[in-house]
Amino acid sequence: APAVAARDAAPPPAAKAPAACFTPDNGMICIQGAFNYLNATLAKLKASPLASEYADSQVRAATTCFEANYTDGPKQEDCFPEATLWHDSSPRHRFESQSEEPTLMAKYAAEHSVQELAEAMSKLCPVKVTV
């Protein structure tokens, strides 16, 4: 009867919540986590000052960033603590991952105000973000 006991055992956590991932439209990074968490995260991004970077992004179920060729990770993502951040080997993506968000934030501030930017970013990211 040991085989029955093993079959009735709870599956490992990974089997309950397989990893999912998404990338911004330019592919500069990959964000990985549980499918439902990433859908909520992507919805926040699409409603944020960074929205234009995620217009066509979709969460890919049962796919890890590593499987999508983003092999440098996991790194902690401060704004989304249940997700991890991954990079690929593209120098252009490395540059964009450092420059794209500040550029979009500056554009948003110019079109609205620095105060509105700070408020919108605080909705996106509960930790302190310097603008």
Coordinates of N, CA, C and O in Angstrom, one line a residue:
A1 N 0.8 -1.2 0.0 CA 0.0 0.0 0.0 C 0.8 1.3 0.0 O 0.3 2.3 -0.1
P2 N 2.2 1.3 0.0 CA 2.9 2.5 0.0 C 2.7 3.3 -1.3 O 2.6 4.5 -1.3
A3 N 2.4 2.6 -2.4 CA 2.1 3.4 -3.7 C 0.9 4.2 -3.6 O 0.8 5.3 -4.1
V4 N -0.1 3.7 -2.9 CA -1.4 4.4 -2.7 C -1.1 5.6 -1.8 O -1.6 6.7 -2.2
A5 N -0.4 5.5 -0.8 CA -0.1 6.6 0.1 C 0.7 7.7 -0.7 O 0.4 8.9 -0.6
A6 N 1.6 7.3 -1.5 CA 2.4 8.3 -2.3 C 1.4 9.0 -3.3 O 1.5 10.2 -3.6
R7 N 0.5 8.2 -3.9 CA -0.4 8.8 -4.9 C -1.4 9.8 -4.3 O -1.7 10.8 -4.9
D8 N -1.7 9.5 -3.0 CA -2.7 10.4 -2.3 C -2.0 11.6 -1.7 O -2.6 12.6 -1.2
A9 N -0.6 11.6 -1.7 CA 0.1 12.8 -1.1 C -0.2 14.0 -1.9 O -0.4 14.0 -3.1
A10 N -0.1 15.1 -1.2 CA -0.3 16.4 -1.9 C 0.8 16.7 -2.9 O 1.9 16.4 -2.6
P11 N 0.5 17.2 -4.1 CA 1.5 17.5 -5.0 C 2.4 18.6 -4.5 O 2.0 19.4 -3.7
P12 N 3.7 18.7 -5.0 CA 4.5 19.8 -4.6 C 3.9 21.1 -5.0 O 3.1 21.2 -5.9
P13 N 4.3 22.2 -4.3 CA 3.7 23.6 -4.6 C 3.9 23.9 -6.0 O 3.0 24.5 -6.6
A14 N 5.0 23.6 -6.7 CA 5.1 24.0 -8.1 C 4.1 23.4 -9.0 O 3.6 23.9 -9.9
A15 N 3.6 22.2 -8.6 CA 2.5 21.5 -9.4 C 1.2 22.3 -9.2 O 0.4 22.2 -10.1
K16 N 1.0 22.9 -8.1 CA -0.3 23.6 -7.8 C -0.3 25.0 -8.6 O -1.3 25.4 -9.1
A17 N 0.8 25.6 -8.6 CA 0.9 27.0 -9.2 C 2.1 27.1 -10.1 O 3.2 27.5 -9.7
P18 N 2.0 26.5 -11.3 CA 3.1 26.6 -12.2 C 3.5 28.0 -12.5 O 2.6 28.9 -12.5
A19 N 4.7 28.3 -12.8 CA 5.2 29.6 -13.1 C 4.6 30.1 -14.4 O 4.3 29.4 -15.3
A20 N 4.4 31.4 -14.4 CA 4.0 32.1 -15.6 C 4.9 33.3 -15.8 O 5.7 33.6 -14.9
C21 N 4.8 34.0 -16.9 CA 5.7 35.1 -17.1 C 5.1 36.1 -18.2 O 4.2 35.7 -18.9
F22 N 5.7 37.3 -18.2 CA 5.4 38.2 -19.2 C 6.6 39.1 -19.4 O 7.5 39.3 -18.6
T23 N 6.6 39.8 -20.6 CA 7.7 40.7 -20.9 C 7.0 42.0 -21.4 O 5.9 42.0 -21.9
P24 N 7.7 43.2 -21.2 CA 7.2 44.4 -21.8 C 7.3 44.3 -23.3 O 7.9 43.4 -23.9
D25 N 6.7 45.2 -24.0 CA 6.6 45.1 -25.5 C 8.0 45.1 -26.1 O 8.2 44.4 -27.2
N26 N 9.0 45.7 -25.5 CA 10.3 45.7 -26.1 C 11.2 44.5 -25.7 O 12.3 44.4 -26.1
G27 N 10.6 43.7 -24.8 CA 11.4 42.5 -24.4 C 12.5 42.7 -23.5 O 13.4 41.8 -23.3
M28 N 12.6 43.9 -22.9 CA 13.9 44.2 -22.1 C 14.1 43.4 -20.8 O 15.2 43.2 -20.4
I29 N 13.0 42.9 -20.3 CA 13.1 42.0 -19.0 C 12.0 41.0 -19.1 O 11.1 41.1 -20.0
C30 N 12.0 40.1 -18.2 CA 10.9 39.1 -18.0 C 10.5 39.1 -16.6 O 11.4 39.1 -15.7
I31 N 9.3 39.1 -16.3 CA 8.7 39.0 -14.9 C 8.0 37.7 -14.7 O 7.2 37.3 -15.6
Q32 N 8.4 37.0 -13.7 CA 7.9 35.6 -13.5 C 7.2 35.5 -12.1 O 7.6 36.1 -11.1
G33 N 6.1 34.7 -12.1 CA 5.4 34.5 -10.8 C 4.2 33.6 -11.1 O 4.1 33.0 -12.2
A34 N 3.3 33.6 -10.1 CA 2.1 32.8 -10.3 C 1.2 33.5 -11.3 O 1.1 34.7 -11.4
F35 N 0.4 32.7 -12.1 CA -0.4 33.3 -13.2 C -1.3 34.4 -12.7 O -1.4 35.5 -13.3
N36 N -2.1 34.1 -11.7 CA -3.1 35.1 -11.2 C -2.4 36.4 -10.7 O -2.9 37.5 -10.9
Y37 N -1.3 36.2 -10.0 CA -0.6 37.4 -9.5 C -0.1 38.2 -10.6 O -0.1 39.4 -10.6
L38 N 0.5 37.5 -11.7 CA 1.0 38.3 -12.8 C -0.1 39.0 -13.6 O 0.1 40.1 -14.1
N39 N -1.3 38.4 -13.7 CA -2.4 39.1 -14.4 C -2.7 40.4 -13.6 O -2.9 41.4 -14.3
A40 N -2.8 40.3 -12.3 CA -3.0 41.5 -11.5 C -1.9 42.5 -11.7 O -2.2 43.7 -11.8
T41 N -0.7 42.1 -11.7 CA 0.5 42.9 -11.8 C 0.5 43.6 -13.2 O 0.7 44.8 -13.3
L42 N 0.2 42.9 -14.2 CA 0.2 43.4 -15.6 C -1.0 44.4 -15.7 O -0.8 45.5 -16.3
A43 N -2.1 44.2 -15.1 CA -3.2 45.1 -15.1 C -2.8 46.5 -14.5 O -3.1 47.5 -15.0
K44 N -2.1 46.4 -13.3 CA -1.6 47.6 -12.7 C -0.6 48.3 -13.6 O -0.7 49.6 -13.7
L45 N 0.3 47.6 -14.3 CA 1.3 48.3 -15.2 C 0.5 48.9 -16.3 O 0.9 50.0 -16.8
K46 N -0.5 48.3 -16.9 CA -1.2 48.8 -18.0 C -2.1 50.1 -17.6 O -2.5 50.8 -18.5
A47 N -2.3 50.3 -16.3 CA -3.0 51.5 -15.8 C -2.1 52.5 -15.2 O -2.5 53.4 -14.5
S48 N -0.8 52.4 -15.5 CA 0.2 53.2 -14.8 C 0.9 54.1 -15.8 O 0.7 54.0 -17.0
P49 N 1.8 55.0 -15.3 CA 2.6 55.8 -16.2 C 3.5 55.0 -17.2 O 4.0 55.5 -18.2
L50 N 3.6 53.7 -16.9 CA 4.5 52.9 -17.7 C 3.6 52.1 -18.8 O 4.1 51.2 -19.4
A51 N 2.4 52.4 -18.9 CA 1.4 51.6 -19.7 C 1.9 51.4 -21.1 O 1.7 50.3 -21.6
S52 N 2.4 52.4 -21.7 CA 2.8 52.3 -23.2 C 3.8 51.2 -23.4 O 3.9 50.6 -24.5
E53 N 4.6 50.8 -22.4 CA 5.6 49.8 -22.5 C 5.0 48.4 -22.4 O 5.6 47.4 -22.7
Y54 N 3.7 48.3 -22.0 CA 3.1 47.0 -21.8 C 1.8 46.8 -22.6 O 1.0 46.0 -22.3
A55 N 1.6 47.7 -23.6 CA 0.3 47.7 -24.4 C 0.0 46.3 -24.9 O -1.2 45.9 -24.9
D56 N 0.9 45.6 -25.5 CA 0.7 44.3 -26.1 C 1.1 43.1 -25.2 O 1.0 42.0 -25.7
S57 N 1.5 43.4 -24.0 CA 2.0 42.3 -23.1 C 0.9 41.4 -22.7 O -0.3 41.9 -22.4
Q58 N 1.1 40.1 -22.6 CA 0.2 39.1 -22.1 C 0.9 38.2 -21.2 O 2.1 37.8 -21.5
V59 N 0.3 37.7 -20.2 CA 0.9 36.7 -19.3 C 0.9 35.3 -20.0 O -0.2 34.9 -20.6
R60 N 2.0 34.7 -20.0 CA 2.2 33.4 -20.7 C 2.1 32.3 -19.6 O 3.0 32.2 -18.8
A61 N 1.0 31.5 -19.6 CA 0.9 30.5 -18.6 C 1.9 29.4 -18.8 O 2.3 29.1 -19.9
A62 N 2.2 28.8 -17.6 CA 3.1 27.6 -17.6 C 4.4 27.8 -18.4 O 4.9 26.9 -19.1
T63 N 4.9 29.0 -18.4 CA 6.2 29.3 -19.0 C 7.0 30.1 -18.0 O 6.6 31.0 -17.4
T64 N 8.3 29.6 -17.9 CA 9.2 30.4 -17.0 C 10.0 31.4 -17.9 O 10.2 31.2 -19.1
C65 N 10.6 32.4 -17.2 CA 11.4 33.3 -17.9 C 12.6 32.5 -18.5 O 13.1 32.8 -19.6
F66 N 13.2 31.6 -17.7 CA 14.3 30.8 -18.2 C 14.0 30.1 -19.5 O 14.8 30.1 -20.4
E67 N 12.8 29.5 -19.6 CA 12.3 28.8 -20.8 C 12.2 29.8 -21.9 O 12.3 29.4 -23.1
A68 N 12.0 31.1 -21.6 CA 11.8 32.1 -22.7 C 13.2 32.8 -23.0 O 13.2 33.9 -23.5
N69 N 14.3 32.2 -22.5 CA 15.6 32.6 -22.8 C 16.1 33.8 -22.0 O 17.0 34.6 -22.3
Y70 N 15.4 34.1 -20.8 CA 15.9 35.1 -19.9 C 16.5 34.3 -18.7 O 15.8 33.8 -17.8
T71 N 17.8 34.1 -18.8 CA 18.5 33.2 -18.0 C 19.2 33.8 -16.8 O 19.7 33.1 -15.9
D72 N 19.3 35.1 -16.7 CA 19.9 35.8 -15.7 C 18.9 36.2 -14.6 O 18.3 37.3 -14.7
G73 N 18.7 35.4 -13.6 CA 17.8 35.6 -12.6 C 17.7 34.4 -11.7 O 18.5 33.5 -11.8
P74 N 16.8 34.4 -10.7 CA 15.9 35.4 -10.4 C 16.4 36.6 -9.6 O 17.4 36.4 -8.8
K75 N 15.9 37.8 -9.8 CA 16.2 38.9 -9.0 C 14.9 39.4 -8.3 O 13.9 39.3 -8.9
Q76 N 15.1 40.0 -7.2 CA 13.9 40.5 -6.4 C 13.3 41.7 -7.2 O 14.1 42.5 -7.6
E77 N 12.0 41.7 -7.2 CA 11.3 42.9 -7.8 C 10.6 43.6 -6.7 O 9.6 43.1 -6.1
D78 N 11.1 44.8 -6.3 CA 10.6 45.5 -5.1 C 9.1 45.8 -5.2 O 8.4 45.7 -4.2
C79 N 8.6 46.2 -6.3 CA 7.2 46.7 -6.5 C 6.3 45.5 -6.5 O 5.1 45.6 -6.1
F80 N 6.7 44.3 -6.9 CA 5.9 43.1 -7.0 C 6.6 42.0 -6.3 O 7.2 41.1 -6.9
P81 N 6.5 41.9 -4.9 CA 7.3 41.0 -4.1 C 7.0 39.5 -4.4 O 7.9 38.7 -4.1
E82 N 5.9 39.2 -5.0 CA 5.7 37.8 -5.3 C 6.1 37.4 -6.7 O 5.9 36.3 -7.2
A83 N 6.8 38.3 -7.4 CA 7.3 38.0 -8.7 C 8.9 38.2 -8.7 O 9.4 38.8 -7.8
T84 N 9.5 37.6 -9.7 CA 10.9 37.8 -9.8 C 11.2 38.4 -11.2 O 10.4 38.2 -12.2
L85 N 12.4 39.0 -11.3 CA 12.8 39.7 -12.5 C 14.0 38.9 -13.1 O 14.8 38.5 -12.4
W86 N 13.9 38.8 -14.4 CA 15.0 38.1 -15.2 C 15.4 38.9 -16.4 O 14.6 39.6 -17.0
H87 N 16.7 38.8 -16.7 CA 17.3 39.4 -17.9 C 17.8 38.4 -18.9 O 18.1 37.3 -18.5
D88 N 17.8 38.8 -20.2 CA 18.5 38.0 -21.2 C 19.9 38.5 -21.4 O 20.4 39.3 -20.6
S89 N 20.5 38.1 -22.4 CA 21.9 38.5 -22.7 C 22.1 39.6 -23.6 O 23.2 40.0 -24.0
S90 N 21.0 40.3 -24.0 CA 21.0 41.4 -25.0 C 21.5 42.7 -24.3 O 20.9 43.2 -23.4
P91 N 22.6 43.2 -24.8 CA 23.1 44.5 -24.3 C 22.0 45.6 -24.5 O 21.9 46.5 -23.6
R92 N 21.3 45.6 -25.6 CA 20.2 46.6 -25.8 C 19.2 46.5 -24.8 O 18.7 47.5 -24.2
H93 N 18.8 45.3 -24.4 CA 17.7 45.1 -23.4 C 18.3 45.6 -22.0 O 17.5 46.1 -21.2
R94 N 19.5 45.3 -21.7 CA 20.1 45.8 -20.5 C 20.0 47.3 -20.4 O 19.7 47.9 -19.4
F95 N 20.4 48.0 -21.5 CA 20.3 49.5 -21.6 C 18.9 49.9 -21.4 O 18.6 50.8 -20.6
E96 N 17.9 49.3 -22.1 CA 16.5 49.7 -22.0 C 16.0 49.5 -20.6 O 15.2 50.3 -20.1
S97 N 16.4 48.4 -20.0 CA 15.9 48.1 -18.6 C 16.3 49.2 -17.6 O 15.7 49.4 -16.6
Q98 N 17.4 49.9 -17.9 CA 17.9 51.0 -17.1 C 17.3 52.4 -17.5 O 17.1 53.3 -16.6
S99 N 16.9 52.5 -18.7 CA 16.5 53.9 -19.3 C 15.0 54.0 -19.6 O 14.5 55.1 -19.5
E100 N 14.3 52.9 -19.9 CA 13.0 53.1 -20.4 C 12.0 53.6 -19.3 O 11.2 54.5 -19.6
E101 N 12.0 53.1 -18.1 CA 11.0 53.5 -17.1 C 11.3 55.0 -16.7 O 10.3 55.7 -16.7
P102 N 12.5 55.4 -16.5 CA 12.7 56.8 -16.2 C 12.2 57.7 -17.3 O 11.7 58.8 -17.1
T103 N 12.4 57.3 -18.6 CA 12.0 58.1 -19.7 C 10.5 58.2 -19.7 O 9.9 59.3 -19.9
L104 N 9.8 57.1 -19.5 CA 8.3 57.1 -19.5 C 7.8 57.9 -18.3 O 6.8 58.7 -18.4
M105 N 8.4 57.9 -17.2 CA 8.0 58.6 -16.0 C 8.2 60.1 -16.3 O 7.4 60.9 -15.9
A106 N 9.3 60.5 -16.9 CA 9.6 61.9 -17.2 C 8.5 62.4 -18.2 O 8.0 63.6 -18.0
K107 N 8.2 61.6 -19.2 CA 7.1 62.0 -20.1 C 5.8 62.2 -19.4 O 5.1 63.2 -19.7
Y108 N 5.4 61.3 -18.5 CA 4.2 61.4 -17.8 C 4.2 62.7 -16.9 O 3.2 63.4 -16.9
A109 N 5.3 62.9 -16.3 CA 5.4 64.1 -15.4 C 5.2 65.4 -16.3 O 4.6 66.4 -15.9
A110 N 5.8 65.4 -17.5 CA 5.7 66.6 -18.4 C 4.3 66.8 -18.8 O 3.8 67.9 -19.0
E111 N 3.5 65.7 -19.1 CA 2.2 65.8 -19.6 C 1.2 66.0 -18.5 O 0.1 66.5 -18.7
H112 N 1.5 65.6 -17.2 CA 0.6 65.8 -16.1 C 1.2 66.7 -15.1 O 1.2 67.9 -15.2
S113 N 1.9 66.2 -14.1 CA 2.6 66.9 -13.1 C 3.5 65.9 -12.3 O 3.2 64.7 -12.4
V114 N 4.5 66.4 -11.6 CA 5.3 65.5 -10.8 C 4.5 64.9 -9.7 O 4.6 63.7 -9.4
Q115 N 3.6 65.7 -9.2 CA 2.7 65.2 -8.1 C 1.8 64.0 -8.6 O 1.7 63.0 -8.0
E116 N 1.2 64.2 -9.8 CA 0.4 63.1 -10.4 C 1.2 61.9 -10.7 O 0.8 60.8 -10.5
L117 N 2.5 62.1 -11.1 CA 3.4 61.0 -11.4 C 3.6 60.2 -10.1 O 3.5 59.0 -10.0
A118 N 3.9 60.9 -9.0 CA 4.2 60.3 -7.7 C 3.0 59.5 -7.2 O 3.1 58.4 -6.7
E119 N 1.8 60.1 -7.4 CA 0.6 59.4 -6.9 C 0.4 58.2 -7.8 O 0.0 57.1 -7.2
A120 N 0.5 58.3 -9.1 CA 0.3 57.1 -9.9 C 1.3 56.0 -9.7 O 1.0 54.8 -9.7
M121 N 2.5 56.4 -9.5 CA 3.6 55.4 -9.2 C 3.4 54.7 -7.8 O 3.7 53.6 -7.6
S122 N 2.8 55.5 -6.9 CA 2.6 54.9 -5.5 C 1.5 53.9 -5.6 O 1.5 52.9 -4.8
K123 N 0.5 54.1 -6.5 CA -0.5 53.0 -6.7 C 0.1 51.8 -7.4 O -0.3 50.7 -7.0
L124 N 1.1 52.0 -8.2 CA 1.7 50.8 -8.9 C 2.7 50.1 -7.9 O 2.7 48.9 -7.9
C125 N 3.4 50.9 -7.2 CA 4.4 50.4 -6.3 C 4.3 50.8 -4.9 O 4.5 52.0 -4.6
P126 N 3.9 49.9 -4.0 CA 3.7 50.4 -2.6 C 4.9 50.8 -1.9 O 4.8 51.6 -0.9
V127 N 6.1 50.4 -2.3 CA 7.3 50.9 -1.6 C 7.7 52.2 -2.2 O 7.2 52.6 -3.3
K128 N 8.5 52.9 -1.5 CA 8.9 54.3 -1.9 C 9.6 54.3 -3.3 O 10.6 53.6 -3.4
V129 N 9.1 55.0 -4.2 CA 9.8 55.2 -5.5 C 10.2 56.6 -5.6 O 9.5 57.6 -5.4
T130 N 11.5 56.8 -6.0 CA 12.0 58.2 -6.2 C 11.7 58.7 -7.6 O 12.0 58.0 -8.5
V131 N 11.0 59.8 -7.7 CA 10.7 60.4 -9.0 C 11.4 61.8 -9.1 O 11.8 62.4 -8.2

